[in-house]
PDB file of C-alpha atoms in Angstrom:
ATOM      1  CA  GLU A   1      16.224  -2.150 -11.437  1.00  0.00           C
ATOM      2  CA  ALA A   2      14.182   1.063 -11.317  1.00  0.00           C
ATOM      3  CA  GLU A   3      13.028   2.129  -7.884  1.00  0.00           C
ATOM      4  CA  VAL A   4      10.855   4.736  -6.226  1.00  0.00           C
ATOM      5  CA  ALA A   5      13.130   7.084  -4.284  1.00  0.00           C
ATOM      6  CA  GLN A   6      12.002   8.739  -1.055  1.00  0.00           C
ATOM      7  CA  SER A   7      13.706  11.073   1.375  1.00  0.00           C
ATOM      8  CA  PRO A   8      14.303  11.478   4.211  1.00  0.00           C
ATOM      9  CA  ARG A   9      14.079   7.901   5.538  1.00  0.00           C
ATOM     10  CA  TYR A  10      13.631   9.165   9.072  1.00  0.00           C
ATOM     11  CA  LYS A  11      12.462  12.514  10.412  1.00  0.00           C
ATOM     12  CA  ILE A  12      12.057  13.573  14.013  1.00  0.00           C
ATOM     13  CA  THR A  13      10.394  16.913  14.613  1.00  0.00           C
ATOM     14  CA  GLU A  14       8.612  18.796  17.337  1.00  0.00           C
ATOM     15  CA  LYS A  15       4.926  19.541  17.117  1.00  0.00           C
ATOM     16  CA  SER A  16       4.024  22.794  15.347  1.00  0.00           C
ATOM     17  CA  GLN A  17       7.095  22.516  13.112  1.00  0.00           C
ATOM     18  CA  ALA A  18       6.940  22.109   9.346  1.00  0.00           C
ATOM     19  CA  VAL A  19       8.093  18.915   7.649  1.00  0.00           C
ATOM     20  CA  ALA A  20       8.437  17.898   4.014  1.00  0.00           C
ATOM     21  CA  PHE A  21       8.864  14.583   2.239  1.00  0.00           C
ATOM     22  CA  TRP A  22      10.117  14.059  -1.301  1.00  0.00           C
ATOM     23  CA  CYS A  23       9.384  11.284  -3.771  1.00  0.00           C
ATOM     24  CA  ASP A  24      10.805  10.482  -7.200  1.00  0.00           C
ATOM     25  CA  PRO A  25       8.722   7.798  -8.943  1.00  0.00           C
ATOM     26  CA  ILE A  26       9.896   5.282 -11.487  1.00  0.00           C
ATOM     27  CA  SER A  27      10.556   7.006 -14.795  1.00  0.00           C
ATOM     28  CA  GLY A  28       7.528   6.929 -17.058  1.00  0.00           C
ATOM     29  CA  HIS A  29       5.028   6.181 -14.318  1.00  0.00           C
ATOM     30  CA  ALA A  30       2.126   8.565 -14.752  1.00  0.00           C
ATOM     31  CA  THR A  31       0.379   7.868 -11.461  1.00  0.00           C
ATOM     32  CA  LEU A  32       1.875   8.780  -8.096  1.00  0.00           C
ATOM     33  CA  TYR A  33       0.392   8.027  -4.688  1.00  0.00           C
ATOM     34  CA  TRP A  34       1.114   9.183  -1.149  1.00  0.00           C
ATOM     35  CA  TYR A  35      -0.020   6.820   1.617  1.00  0.00           C
ATOM     36  CA  ARG A  36       0.112   7.184   5.398  1.00  0.00           C
ATOM     37  CA  GLN A  37       0.618   4.064   7.462  1.00  0.00           C
ATOM     38  CA  ILE A  38       0.153   4.131  11.213  1.00  0.00           C
ATOM     39  CA  LEU A  39       2.029   1.382  13.056  1.00  0.00           C
ATOM     40  CA  GLY A  40       0.080  -1.882  12.940  1.00  0.00           C
ATOM     41  CA  GLN A  41      -2.378  -0.692  10.300  1.00  0.00           C
ATOM     42  CA  GLY A  42      -2.688  -0.827   6.529  1.00  0.00           C
ATOM     43  CA  PRO A  43      -1.674   2.073   4.274  1.00  0.00           C
ATOM     44  CA  GLU A  44      -4.291   4.822   3.851  1.00  0.00           C
ATOM     45  CA  LEU A  45      -4.336   6.861   0.657  1.00  0.00           C
ATOM     46  CA  LEU A  46      -3.701  10.574   1.210  1.00  0.00           C
ATOM     47  CA  VAL A  47      -3.422  11.823  -2.355  1.00  0.00           C
ATOM     48  CA  GLN A  48      -3.216  10.406  -5.872  1.00  0.00           C
ATOM     49  CA  PHE A  49      -1.789  12.244  -8.886  1.00  0.00           C
ATOM     50  CA  GLN A  50      -2.248  11.524 -12.569  1.00  0.00           C
ATOM     51  CA  ASP A  51       0.687  13.369 -14.143  1.00  0.00           C
ATOM     52  CA  GLU A  52       0.551  16.767 -12.411  1.00  0.00           C
ATOM     53  CA  SER A  53      -3.166  16.686 -11.620  1.00  0.00           C
ATOM     54  CA  VAL A  54      -4.732  15.586  -8.359  1.00  0.00           C
ATOM     55  CA  VAL A  55      -7.117  12.664  -8.926  1.00  0.00           C
ATOM     56  CA  ASP A  56      -8.071  12.033  -5.304  1.00  0.00           C
ATOM     57  CA  ASP A  57      -7.218  13.981  -2.168  1.00  0.00           C
ATOM     58  CA  SER A  58     -10.386  13.226  -0.249  1.00  0.00           C
ATOM     59  CA  GLN A  59      -8.464  11.826   2.759  1.00  0.00           C
ATOM     60  CA  LEU A  60      -5.816  14.556   2.850  1.00  0.00           C
ATOM     61  CA  PRO A  61      -6.190  16.842   5.929  1.00  0.00           C
ATOM     62  CA  LYS A  62      -6.017  19.991   3.860  1.00  0.00           C
ATOM     63  CA  ASP A  63      -5.768  22.367   6.807  1.00  0.00           C
ATOM     64  CA  ARG A  64      -2.226  21.143   7.466  1.00  0.00           C
ATOM     65  CA  PHE A  65      -1.198  18.859   4.601  1.00  0.00           C
ATOM     66  CA  SER A  66      -0.326  19.849   1.054  1.00  0.00           C
ATOM     67  CA  ALA A  67       1.028  17.916  -1.884  1.00  0.00           C
ATOM     68  CA  GLU A  68       2.298  18.904  -5.273  1.00  0.00           C
ATOM     69  CA  ARG A  69       3.715  17.222  -8.318  1.00  0.00           C
ATOM     70  CA  LEU A  70       5.097  19.986 -10.469  1.00  0.00           C
ATOM     71  CA  LYS A  71       5.932  18.956 -14.047  1.00  0.00           C
ATOM     72  CA  GLY A  72       4.345  15.586 -13.355  1.00  0.00           C
ATOM     73  CA  VAL A  73       7.534  13.917 -12.195  1.00  0.00           C
ATOM     74  CA  ASP A  74       8.696  14.130  -8.561  1.00  0.00           C
ATOM     75  CA  SER A  75       6.432  15.101  -5.707  1.00  0.00           C
ATOM     76  CA  THR A  76       6.549  16.771  -2.311  1.00  0.00           C
ATOM     77  CA  LEU A  77       4.252  16.179   0.650  1.00  0.00           C
ATOM     78  CA  LYS A  78       4.273  18.881   3.311  1.00  0.00           C
ATOM     79  CA  ILE A  79       2.846  19.033   6.820  1.00  0.00           C
ATOM     80  CA  GLN A  80       2.538  22.366   8.585  1.00  0.00           C
ATOM     81  CA  PRO A  81       2.163  22.443  11.518  1.00  0.00           C
ATOM     82  CA  ALA A  82       2.959  18.860  12.524  1.00  0.00           C
ATOM     83  CA  GLU A  83       0.865  17.311  15.301  1.00  0.00           C
ATOM     84  CA  LEU A  84       1.565  14.336  17.571  1.00  0.00           C
ATOM     85  CA  GLY A  85      -0.984  12.237  15.664  1.00  0.00           C
ATOM     86  CA  ASP A  86       0.966  12.672  12.435  1.00  0.00           C
ATOM     87  CA  SER A  87       3.613  10.212  13.626  1.00  0.00           C
ATOM     88  CA  ALA A  88       3.509   7.486  10.979  1.00  0.00           C
ATOM     89  CA  MET A  89       5.262   6.052   7.943  1.00  0.00           C
ATOM     90  CA  TYR A  90       4.653   8.080   4.774  1.00  0.00           C
ATOM     91  CA  LEU A  91       4.848   5.887   1.715  1.00  0.00           C
ATOM     92  CA  CYS A  92       5.120   6.975  -1.890  1.00  0.00           C
ATOM     93  CA  ALA A  93       4.151   4.657  -4.727  1.00  0.00           C
ATOM     94  CA  SER A  94       3.884   4.879  -8.493  1.00  0.00           C
ATOM     95  CA  SER A  95       2.201   2.894 -11.224  1.00  0.00           C
ATOM     96  CA  LEU A  96       2.445   2.763 -14.975  1.00  0.00           C
ATOM     97  CA  ALA A  97      -1.238   2.910 -15.810  1.00  0.00           C
ATOM     98  CA  GLY A  98      -3.472   5.888 -15.179  1.00  0.00           C
ATOM     99  CA  PRO A  99      -6.496   5.876 -12.904  1.00  0.00           C
ATOM    100  CA  GLY A 100      -8.932   5.254 -15.746  1.00  0.00           C
ATOM    101  CA  LEU A 101     -10.790   2.082 -16.521  1.00  0.00           C
ATOM    102  CA  TRP A 102      -7.619  -0.028 -16.962  1.00  0.00           C
ATOM    103  CA  GLY A 103      -5.772   1.092 -13.813  1.00  0.00           C
ATOM    104  CA  THR A 104      -4.914   0.213 -11.072  1.00  0.00           C
ATOM    105  CA  GLY A 105      -2.377  -2.438 -11.707  1.00  0.00           C
ATOM    106  CA  GLU A 106       0.693  -3.085  -9.644  1.00  0.00           C
ATOM    107  CA  LEU A 107       1.975  -0.328  -7.389  1.00  0.00           C
ATOM    108  CA  PHE A 108       5.697   0.136  -6.823  1.00  0.00           C
ATOM    109  CA  PHE A 109       6.554   1.505  -3.381  1.00  0.00           C
ATOM    110  CA  GLY A 110       9.501   3.409  -2.024  1.00  0.00           C
ATOM    111  CA  GLU A 111      11.064   2.535   1.338  1.00  0.00           C
ATOM    112  CA  GLY A 112       9.003   5.170   3.112  1.00  0.00           C
ATOM    113  CA  SER A 113       9.696   8.114   5.378  1.00  0.00           C
ATOM    114  CA  ARG A 114       9.231   7.440   9.087  1.00  0.00           C
ATOM    115  CA  LEU A 115       7.983  10.563  10.900  1.00  0.00           C
ATOM    116  CA  THR A 116       8.122  10.962  14.660  1.00  0.00           C
ATOM    117  CA  VAL A 117       6.510  14.056  16.146  1.00  0.00           C
ATOM    118  CA  LEU A 118       7.563  14.900  19.716  1.00  0.00           C
TER     119      LEU A 118
ATOM    120  CA  SER B   1     -11.287   3.828   5.022  1.00  0.00           C
ATOM    121  CA  GLN B   2     -10.195   0.217   4.493  1.00  0.00           C
ATOM    122  CA  GLN B   3     -12.303  -2.158   2.445  1.00  0.00           C
ATOM    123  CA  GLY B   4     -10.386  -5.396   2.832  1.00  0.00           C
ATOM    124  CA  GLU B   5     -10.299  -7.172   6.165  1.00  0.00           C
ATOM    125  CA  GLU B   6      -7.610  -9.764   6.680  1.00  0.00           C
ATOM    126  CA  ASP B   7      -7.941 -12.775   8.892  1.00  0.00           C
ATOM    127  CA  PRO B   8      -6.155 -13.713  11.053  1.00  0.00           C
ATOM    128  CA  GLN B   9      -4.553 -10.502  12.295  1.00  0.00           C
ATOM    129  CA  ALA B  10      -1.478 -12.492  13.323  1.00  0.00           C
ATOM    130  CA  LEU B  11      -0.189 -15.951  12.456  1.00  0.00           C
ATOM    131  CA  SER B  12       2.715 -17.875  13.952  1.00  0.00           C
ATOM    132  CA  ILE B  13       3.979 -21.080  12.336  1.00  0.00           C
ATOM    133  CA  GLN B  14       7.064 -23.281  12.052  1.00  0.00           C
ATOM    134  CA  GLU B  15       9.321 -23.401   9.019  1.00  0.00           C
ATOM    135  CA  GLY B  16       8.061 -25.865   6.450  1.00  0.00           C
ATOM    136  CA  GLU B  17       4.409 -25.393   7.357  1.00  0.00           C
ATOM    137  CA  ASN B  18       1.879 -23.737   5.079  1.00  0.00           C
ATOM    138  CA  ALA B  19       0.458 -20.308   5.899  1.00  0.00           C
ATOM    139  CA  THR B  20      -3.032 -19.263   4.846  1.00  0.00           C
ATOM    140  CA  MET B  21      -4.319 -15.705   5.070  1.00  0.00           C
ATOM    141  CA  ASN B  22      -7.818 -14.575   4.172  1.00  0.00           C
ATOM    142  CA  CYS B  23      -9.222 -11.311   2.922  1.00  0.00           C
ATOM    143  CA  SER B  24     -12.864 -10.261   2.788  1.00  0.00           C
ATOM    144  CA  TYR B  25     -14.238  -7.172   1.099  1.00  0.00           C
ATOM    145  CA  LYS B  26     -17.580  -5.430   0.695  1.00  0.00           C
ATOM    146  CA  THR B  27     -18.042  -3.927  -2.761  1.00  0.00           C
ATOM    147  CA  SER B  28     -17.484  -5.197  -6.308  1.00  0.00           C
ATOM    148  CA  ILE B  29     -13.906  -5.205  -7.543  1.00  0.00           C
ATOM    149  CA  ASN B  30     -11.917  -5.207 -10.785  1.00  0.00           C
ATOM    150  CA  ASN B  31      -8.954  -6.971  -9.272  1.00  0.00           C
ATOM    151  CA  LEU B  32      -7.426  -7.903  -5.926  1.00  0.00           C
ATOM    152  CA  GLN B  33      -3.749  -7.686  -5.095  1.00  0.00           C
ATOM    153  CA  TRP B  34      -1.528  -9.023  -2.336  1.00  0.00           C
ATOM    154  CA  TYR B  35       1.475  -7.127  -1.009  1.00  0.00           C
ATOM    155  CA  ARG B  36       4.211  -8.000   1.452  1.00  0.00           C
ATOM    156  CA  GLN B  37       5.921  -5.607   3.882  1.00  0.00           C
ATOM    157  CA  ASN B  38       9.017  -6.366   5.914  1.00  0.00           C
ATOM    158  CA  SER B  39       9.250  -4.455   9.179  1.00  0.00           C
ATOM    159  CA  GLY B  40      10.001  -0.788   8.609  1.00  0.00           C
ATOM    160  CA  ARG B  41      10.175  -1.134   4.820  1.00  0.00           C
ATOM    161  CA  GLY B  42       7.986  -0.337   1.840  1.00  0.00           C
ATOM    162  CA  LEU B  43       5.421  -2.701   0.361  1.00  0.00           C
ATOM    163  CA  VAL B  44       6.270  -5.178  -2.372  1.00  0.00           C
ATOM    164  CA  HIS B  45       3.687  -6.429  -4.856  1.00  0.00           C
ATOM    165  CA  LEU B  46       3.237 -10.212  -4.803  1.00  0.00           C
ATOM    166  CA  ILE B  47       0.369 -11.113  -7.091  1.00  0.00           C
ATOM    167  CA  LEU B  48      -2.695  -9.677  -8.837  1.00  0.00           C
ATOM    168  CA  ILE B  49      -5.864 -11.663  -9.531  1.00  0.00           C
ATOM    169  CA  ARG B  50      -8.604 -10.267 -11.765  1.00  0.00           C
ATOM    170  CA  SER B  51     -12.288 -10.502 -10.964  1.00  0.00           C
ATOM    171  CA  ASN B  52     -12.831 -13.125 -13.702  1.00  0.00           C
ATOM    172  CA  GLU B  53     -10.064 -15.387 -12.374  1.00  0.00           C
ATOM    173  CA  ARG B  54     -10.508 -17.932  -9.606  1.00  0.00           C
ATOM    174  CA  GLU B  55      -6.968 -19.034  -8.849  1.00  0.00           C
ATOM    175  CA  LYS B  56      -3.458 -17.892  -9.563  1.00  0.00           C
ATOM    176  CA  HIS B  57      -0.015 -19.246  -8.712  1.00  0.00           C
ATOM    177  CA  SER B  58       3.399 -17.653  -8.398  1.00  0.00           C
ATOM    178  CA  GLY B  59       6.207 -19.808  -7.052  1.00  0.00           C
ATOM    179  CA  ARG B  60       5.196 -20.867  -3.526  1.00  0.00           C
ATOM    180  CA  LEU B  61       2.205 -18.516  -3.551  1.00  0.00           C
ATOM    181  CA  ARG B  62      -1.335 -19.535  -4.407  1.00  0.00           C
ATOM    182  CA  VAL B  63      -4.149 -16.993  -4.464  1.00  0.00           C
ATOM    183  CA  THR B  64      -7.837 -17.780  -4.788  1.00  0.00           C
ATOM    184  CA  LEU B  65     -10.718 -15.409  -5.378  1.00  0.00           C
ATOM    185  CA  ASP B  66     -14.403 -16.067  -4.736  1.00  0.00           C
ATOM    186  CA  THR B  67     -16.374 -13.051  -5.935  1.00  0.00           C
ATOM    187  CA  SER B  68     -19.675 -14.580  -4.805  1.00  0.00           C
ATOM    188  CA  LYS B  69     -18.397 -14.613  -1.227  1.00  0.00           C
ATOM    189  CA  LYS B  70     -16.323 -11.462  -1.696  1.00  0.00           C
ATOM    190  CA  SER B  71     -13.259 -13.170  -0.326  1.00  0.00           C
ATOM    191  CA  SER B  72      -9.718 -14.132  -1.275  1.00  0.00           C
ATOM    192  CA  SER B  73      -7.028 -16.272   0.279  1.00  0.00           C
ATOM    193  CA  LEU B  74      -3.252 -16.268   0.054  1.00  0.00           C
ATOM    194  CA  LEU B  75      -1.454 -19.561   0.654  1.00  0.00           C
ATOM    195  CA  ILE B  76       2.292 -19.677   1.186  1.00  0.00           C
ATOM    196  CA  THR B  77       3.541 -23.250   0.933  1.00  0.00           C
ATOM    197  CA  ALA B  78       6.645 -24.642   2.664  1.00  0.00           C
ATOM    198  CA  SER B  79       7.200 -21.415   4.582  1.00  0.00           C
ATOM    199  CA  ARG B  80      10.663 -20.114   5.425  1.00  0.00           C
ATOM    200  CA  ALA B  81      11.901 -17.798   8.158  1.00  0.00           C
ATOM    201  CA  ALA B  82      12.445 -15.179   5.431  1.00  0.00           C
ATOM    202  CA  ASP B  83       8.670 -15.148   4.803  1.00  0.00           C
ATOM    203  CA  THR B  84       8.222 -13.367   8.151  1.00  0.00           C
ATOM    204  CA  ALA B  85       6.468 -10.114   7.245  1.00  0.00           C
ATOM    205  CA  SER B  86       3.080  -8.407   7.113  1.00  0.00           C
ATOM    206  CA  TYR B  87       0.826  -9.316   4.213  1.00  0.00           C
ATOM    207  CA  PHE B  88      -1.851  -6.958   2.888  1.00  0.00           C
ATOM    208  CA  CYS B  89      -4.663  -7.476   0.466  1.00  0.00           C
ATOM    209  CA  ALA B  90      -5.703  -4.519  -1.673  1.00  0.00           C
ATOM    210  CA  THR B  91      -8.930  -4.272  -3.626  1.00  0.00           C
ATOM    211  CA  VAL B  92      -9.321  -2.261  -6.814  1.00  0.00           C
ATOM    212  CA  GLY B  93     -12.789  -1.014  -7.605  1.00  0.00           C
ATOM    213  CA  PHE B  94     -14.309   1.669  -9.824  1.00  0.00           C
ATOM    214  CA  SER B  95     -15.461   4.662  -7.811  1.00  0.00           C
ATOM    215  CA  GLY B  96     -15.925   8.329  -8.609  1.00  0.00           C
ATOM    216  CA  GLY B  97     -14.802   7.926 -12.228  1.00  0.00           C
ATOM    217  CA  TYR B  98     -11.625   5.963 -11.744  1.00  0.00           C
ATOM    218  CA  ASN B  99     -10.164   2.782 -10.306  1.00  0.00           C
ATOM    219  CA  LYS B 100      -9.292   3.085  -6.651  1.00  0.00           C
ATOM    220  CA  LEU B 101      -6.968   0.781  -4.675  1.00  0.00           C
ATOM    221  CA  ILE B 102      -7.713   0.296  -0.964  1.00  0.00           C
ATOM    222  CA  PHE B 103      -5.608  -1.724   1.488  1.00  0.00           C
ATOM    223  CA  GLY B 104      -6.756  -3.897   4.345  1.00  0.00           C
ATOM    224  CA  ALA B 105      -5.228  -3.920   7.832  1.00  0.00           C
ATOM    225  CA  GLY B 106      -2.897  -6.843   7.124  1.00  0.00           C
ATOM    226  CA  THR B 107      -1.860 -10.181   8.591  1.00  0.00           C
ATOM    227  CA  ARG B 108       1.407 -10.339  10.533  1.00  0.00           C
ATOM    228  CA  LEU B 109       3.121 -13.649   9.788  1.00  0.00           C
ATOM    229  CA  ALA B 110       5.930 -15.011  11.936  1.00  0.00           C
ATOM    230  CA  VAL B 111       7.773 -18.103  10.693  1.00  0.00           C
ATOM    231  CA  HIS B 112       9.990 -19.734  13.318  1.00  0.00           C
ATOM    232  CA  PRO B 113      13.080 -21.753  12.367  1.00  0.00           C
TER     233      PRO B 113
END
């Protein structure tokens, strides 16, 4: 069964360091999402891609976070420099339909990347 | 920002009992989805109900949607210890030129053997 792949599963870093997360969506899924989930809360959308284009990055702290999806397949989320408040689970998801009138259907999530900033 | 608000925040029941979780939202939606998350894992899609549907079933799951009250409920019948997880509702609405999916804060369900 096709899955969304994420790495690393766990990352411990010191504040002010750079950190990067990678996501490979299910083949053929045009839409890719990065969510941040703080312990005990629901996932919050950071950035949404349609193919290689950013559809929504309104909640992405652009002074320290960046995301790219070159060639419209896999994606990287980077934080530089990391701060204590960035400790969270970073979830990647993909969906078959685009963000137009007939999306969003079901999202398929990876297992997440747990970040701890010391 | 989270649109859906789940109630209760936490629920503890015995195996065999039914579990009901509620979700309220504020703006008009195209569909509403329920997801499950085991501790430390990713989310898994459970069921999607469209705005023109009132009830949907999938195995031991029953979802209702009342668009006039802007609310939905998820019922898990004959619960099992393996149902222990967090459950999130997610609303899909049209905003800024595209459909946007927003999660609520979730209900943490504990099912005791």
